[in-house]
Short mmCIF file of C-alpha atoms in Angstrom, two decimals:
data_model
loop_
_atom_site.label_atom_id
_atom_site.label_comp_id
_atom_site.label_asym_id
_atom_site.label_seq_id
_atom_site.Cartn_x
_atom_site.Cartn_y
_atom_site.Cartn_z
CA UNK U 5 0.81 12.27 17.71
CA UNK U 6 -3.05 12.57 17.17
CA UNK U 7 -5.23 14.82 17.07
CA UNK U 8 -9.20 15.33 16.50
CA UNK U 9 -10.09 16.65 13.36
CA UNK U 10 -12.25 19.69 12.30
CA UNK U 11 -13.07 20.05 8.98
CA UNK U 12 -16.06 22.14 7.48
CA UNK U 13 -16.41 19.68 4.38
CA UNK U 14 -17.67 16.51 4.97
CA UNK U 15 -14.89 13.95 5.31
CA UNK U 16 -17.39 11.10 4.62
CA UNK U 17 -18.07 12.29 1.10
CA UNK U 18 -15.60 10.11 -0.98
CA UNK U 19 -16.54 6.93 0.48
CA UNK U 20 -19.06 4.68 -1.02
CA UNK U 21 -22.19 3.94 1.09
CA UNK U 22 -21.36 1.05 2.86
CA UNK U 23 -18.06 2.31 4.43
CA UNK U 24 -19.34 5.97 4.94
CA UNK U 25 -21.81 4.14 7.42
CA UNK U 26 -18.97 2.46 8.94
CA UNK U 27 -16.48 5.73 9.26
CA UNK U 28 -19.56 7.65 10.87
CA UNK U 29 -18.96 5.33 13.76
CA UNK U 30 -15.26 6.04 14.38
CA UNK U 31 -13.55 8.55 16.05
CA UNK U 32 -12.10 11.38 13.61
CA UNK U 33 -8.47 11.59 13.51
CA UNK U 34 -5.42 13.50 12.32
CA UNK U 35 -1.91 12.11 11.28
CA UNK U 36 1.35 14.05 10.39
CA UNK U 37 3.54 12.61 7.52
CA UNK U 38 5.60 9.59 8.60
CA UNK U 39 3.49 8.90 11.64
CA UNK U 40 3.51 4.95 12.29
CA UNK U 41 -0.04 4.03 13.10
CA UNK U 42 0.10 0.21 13.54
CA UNK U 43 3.41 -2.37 14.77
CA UNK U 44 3.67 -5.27 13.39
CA UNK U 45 4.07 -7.60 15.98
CA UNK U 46 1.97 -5.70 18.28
CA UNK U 47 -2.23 -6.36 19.60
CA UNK U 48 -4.65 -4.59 18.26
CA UNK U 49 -8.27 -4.42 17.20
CA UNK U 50 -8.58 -1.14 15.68
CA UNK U 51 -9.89 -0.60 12.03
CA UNK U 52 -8.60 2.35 10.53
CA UNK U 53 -10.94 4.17 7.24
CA UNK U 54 -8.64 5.98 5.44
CA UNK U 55 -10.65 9.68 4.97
CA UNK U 56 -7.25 11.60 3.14
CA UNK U 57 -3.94 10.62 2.70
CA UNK U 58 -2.13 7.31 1.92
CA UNK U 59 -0.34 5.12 4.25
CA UNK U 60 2.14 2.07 3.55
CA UNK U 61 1.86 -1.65 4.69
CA UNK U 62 5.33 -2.97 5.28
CA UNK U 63 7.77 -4.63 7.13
CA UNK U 64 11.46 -5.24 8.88
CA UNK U 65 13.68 -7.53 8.47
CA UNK U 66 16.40 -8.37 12.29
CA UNK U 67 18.73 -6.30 9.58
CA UNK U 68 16.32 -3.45 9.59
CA UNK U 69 15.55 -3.70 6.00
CA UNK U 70 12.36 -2.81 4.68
CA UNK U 71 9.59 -4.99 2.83
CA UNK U 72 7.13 -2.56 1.63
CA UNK U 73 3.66 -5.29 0.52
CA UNK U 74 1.61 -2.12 -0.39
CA UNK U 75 -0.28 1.22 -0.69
CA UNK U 76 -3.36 2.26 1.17
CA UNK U 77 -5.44 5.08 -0.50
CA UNK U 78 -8.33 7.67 1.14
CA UNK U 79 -11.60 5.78 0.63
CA UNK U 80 -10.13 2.32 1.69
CA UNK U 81 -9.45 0.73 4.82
CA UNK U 82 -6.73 -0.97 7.10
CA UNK U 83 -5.90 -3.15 10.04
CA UNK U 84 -8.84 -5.70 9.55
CA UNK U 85 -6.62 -8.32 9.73
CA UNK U 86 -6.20 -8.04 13.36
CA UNK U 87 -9.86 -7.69 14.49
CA UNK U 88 -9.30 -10.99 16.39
CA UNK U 89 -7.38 -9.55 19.46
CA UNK U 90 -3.88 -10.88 17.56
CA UNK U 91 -0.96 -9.36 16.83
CA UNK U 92 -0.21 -6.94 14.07
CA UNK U 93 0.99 -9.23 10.73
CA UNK U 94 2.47 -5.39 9.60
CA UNK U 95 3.06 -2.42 10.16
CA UNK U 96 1.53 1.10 8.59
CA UNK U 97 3.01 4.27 8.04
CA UNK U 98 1.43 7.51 6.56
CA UNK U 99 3.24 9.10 3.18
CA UNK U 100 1.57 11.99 3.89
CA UNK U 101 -0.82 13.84 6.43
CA UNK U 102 -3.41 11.80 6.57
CA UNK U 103 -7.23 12.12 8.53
CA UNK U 104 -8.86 8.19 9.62
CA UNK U 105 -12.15 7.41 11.02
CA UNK U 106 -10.63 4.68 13.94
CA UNK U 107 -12.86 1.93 14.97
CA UNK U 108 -12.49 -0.44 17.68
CA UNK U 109 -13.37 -4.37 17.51
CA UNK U 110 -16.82 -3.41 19.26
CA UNK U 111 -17.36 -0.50 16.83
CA UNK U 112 -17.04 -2.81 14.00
CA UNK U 113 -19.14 -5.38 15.65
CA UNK U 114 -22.58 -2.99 16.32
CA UNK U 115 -22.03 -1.91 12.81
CA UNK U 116 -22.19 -5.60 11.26
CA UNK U 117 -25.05 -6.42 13.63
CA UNK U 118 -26.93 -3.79 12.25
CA UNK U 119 -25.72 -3.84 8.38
CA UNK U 120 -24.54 -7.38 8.60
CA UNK U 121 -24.28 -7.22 4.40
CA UNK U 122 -21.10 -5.33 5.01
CA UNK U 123 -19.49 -8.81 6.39
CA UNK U 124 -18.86 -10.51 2.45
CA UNK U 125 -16.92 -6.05 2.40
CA UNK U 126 -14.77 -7.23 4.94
CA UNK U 127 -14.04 -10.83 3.88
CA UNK U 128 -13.42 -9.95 0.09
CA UNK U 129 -10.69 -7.31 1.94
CA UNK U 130 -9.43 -9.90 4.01
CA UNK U 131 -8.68 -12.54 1.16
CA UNK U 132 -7.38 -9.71 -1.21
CA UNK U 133 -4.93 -8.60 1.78
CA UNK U 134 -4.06 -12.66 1.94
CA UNK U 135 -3.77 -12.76 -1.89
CA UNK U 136 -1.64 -10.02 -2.38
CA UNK U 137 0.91 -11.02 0.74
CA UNK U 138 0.80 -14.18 -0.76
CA UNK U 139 1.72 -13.24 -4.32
CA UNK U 140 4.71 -11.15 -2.62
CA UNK U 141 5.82 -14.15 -0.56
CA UNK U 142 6.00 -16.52 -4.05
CA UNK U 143 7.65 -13.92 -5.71
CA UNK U 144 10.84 -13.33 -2.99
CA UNK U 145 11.28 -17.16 -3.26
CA UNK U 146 10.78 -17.79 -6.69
CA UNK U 147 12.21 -14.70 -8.51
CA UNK U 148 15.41 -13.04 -8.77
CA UNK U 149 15.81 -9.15 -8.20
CA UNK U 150 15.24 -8.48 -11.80
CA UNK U 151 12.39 -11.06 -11.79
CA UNK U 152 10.89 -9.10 -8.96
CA UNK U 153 11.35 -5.47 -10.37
CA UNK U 154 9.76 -6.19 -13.55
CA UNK U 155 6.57 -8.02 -12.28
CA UNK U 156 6.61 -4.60 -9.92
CA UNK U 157 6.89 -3.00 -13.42
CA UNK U 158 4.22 -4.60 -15.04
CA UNK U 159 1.93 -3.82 -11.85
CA UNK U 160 2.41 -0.08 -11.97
CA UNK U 161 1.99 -0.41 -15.37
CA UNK U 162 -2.27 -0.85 -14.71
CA UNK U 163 -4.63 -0.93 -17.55
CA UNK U 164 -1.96 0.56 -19.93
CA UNK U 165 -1.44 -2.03 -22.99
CA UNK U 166 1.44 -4.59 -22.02
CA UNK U 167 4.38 -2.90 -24.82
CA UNK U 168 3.27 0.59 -24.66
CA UNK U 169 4.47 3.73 -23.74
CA UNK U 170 3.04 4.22 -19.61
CA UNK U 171 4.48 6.81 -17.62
CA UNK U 172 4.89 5.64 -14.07
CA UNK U 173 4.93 8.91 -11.46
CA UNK U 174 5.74 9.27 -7.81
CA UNK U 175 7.91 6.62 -7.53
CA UNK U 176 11.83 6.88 -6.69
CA UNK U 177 14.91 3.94 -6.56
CA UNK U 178 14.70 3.60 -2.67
CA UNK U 179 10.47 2.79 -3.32
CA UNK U 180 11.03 0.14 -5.42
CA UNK U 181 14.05 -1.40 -3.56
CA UNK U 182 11.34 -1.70 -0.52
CA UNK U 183 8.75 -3.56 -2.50
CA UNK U 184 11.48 -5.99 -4.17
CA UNK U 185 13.55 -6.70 -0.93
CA UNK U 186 16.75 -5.17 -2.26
CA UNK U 187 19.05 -2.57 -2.40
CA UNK U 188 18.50 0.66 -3.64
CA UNK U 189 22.01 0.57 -5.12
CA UNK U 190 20.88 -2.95 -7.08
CA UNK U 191 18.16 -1.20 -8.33
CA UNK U 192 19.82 1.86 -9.39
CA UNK U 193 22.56 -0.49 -11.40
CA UNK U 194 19.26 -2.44 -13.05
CA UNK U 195 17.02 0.49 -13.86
CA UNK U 196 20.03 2.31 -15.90
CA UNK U 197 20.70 -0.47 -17.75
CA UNK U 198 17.11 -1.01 -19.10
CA UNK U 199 17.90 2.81 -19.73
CA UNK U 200 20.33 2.08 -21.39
CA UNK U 201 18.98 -0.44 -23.62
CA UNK U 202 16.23 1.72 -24.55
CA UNK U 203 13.57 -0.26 -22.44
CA UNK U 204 12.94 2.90 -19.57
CA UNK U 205 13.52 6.76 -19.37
CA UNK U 206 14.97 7.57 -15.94
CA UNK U 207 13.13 11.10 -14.64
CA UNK U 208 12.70 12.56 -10.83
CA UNK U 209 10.20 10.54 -9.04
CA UNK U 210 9.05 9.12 -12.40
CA UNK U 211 9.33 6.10 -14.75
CA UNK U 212 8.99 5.99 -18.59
CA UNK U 213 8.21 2.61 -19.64
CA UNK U 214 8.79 2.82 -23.47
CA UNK U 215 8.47 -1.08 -24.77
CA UNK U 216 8.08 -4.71 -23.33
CA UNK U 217 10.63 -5.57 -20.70
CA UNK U 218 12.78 -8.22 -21.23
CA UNK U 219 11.99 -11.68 -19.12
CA UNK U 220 15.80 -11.96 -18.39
CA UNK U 221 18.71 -9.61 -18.02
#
């Protein structure tokens, strides 16, 4: 469930200019943890600016297991691959309360009529989005689950030296078994022997990379 949201501080002020414009033309709205705002498989033209909060992009599987492709962070934005009228290529869950500015197709179309520079935001977000489910698609049919969980790894790893010591936080077994496409037991069985060889420390939530992973295990 929904609901309008009052806040004395201006919910617009972590955005950068050109989506702050945008947001100002949604409607203001509240999410509770675990609230599923988009279907996959569903229609819908709504554009969702994340204000606070992160969400998930993922999907199912006939078996019900999950394929998580990604993370969506407060001053970013979701759904725009639907703006057509078609149906929902994922769906999107919040990880935590979150508050959206939600615009509709016609929203979205006044405001690129009238800031029409904002079109190369929205196709750069589009073929990033394409990219990334992309990469994810190669990577299920080329790699292994070992392949998969170290190029997930790496990722996490972000501008930290490849070899060095990074410390990877709020991030548990059953996370990474959704972004790899495998059980949570396979990666518990993986991730303590890279323990065990010295590679990762094992903490709550929280990931220790101490040296280079190995290519093969």
């Amino acid at each position: 469930m929904s609901t309008s949201s009052t806040h004395s501080e201006d919910p617009y002020a972590n955005l950068v200019p050109e989506l702050r414009s945008l947001a100002q033309r949604g409607v203001q709205r509240t999410y509770r943890k675990n609230a599923v705002l988009i279907n996959e498989g569903e229609a819908g033209d709504s554009l969702f600016v994340l204000l606070k909060g992160s969400v998930k992009i993922f999907a199912m599987d006939e078996s019900g297991r999950e394929i998580t492709y990604g993370t969506v962070h407060a001053g970013d934005y979701f759904g725009e691959m639907s703006l057509d009228g078609g149906p929902r290529s994922a769906s999107v869950m919040t990880l935590e309360p979150c508050t959206c500015a939600v615009l509709s197709r016609a929203d979205v179309s006044e405001h690129l009529a009238t800031e029409p520079e904002f079109a190369i935001n929205l196709v750069v977000q589009v073929i990033r989005r394409a990219r990334s489910a992309t990469e994810t698609a190669r990577n299920m049919a080329l790699l292994d689950v070992y392949g998969r969980l170290v190029a997930l790894l790496e990722e996490r790893r972000g501008d930290a030296p490849e070899g060095s010591t990074a410390l990877l936080e709020s991030i548990t077994h059953q996370d990474i078994a959704n972004r790899v496409g495998a059980s949570r037991e396979m990666v518990s069985r993986l991730l303590k022997d890279l323990e065990k060889g010295g590679y990762i420390e094992l903490g709550i939530r929280r990931i220790t990379l101490l040296k280079k992973l190995p290519s093969r295990w």
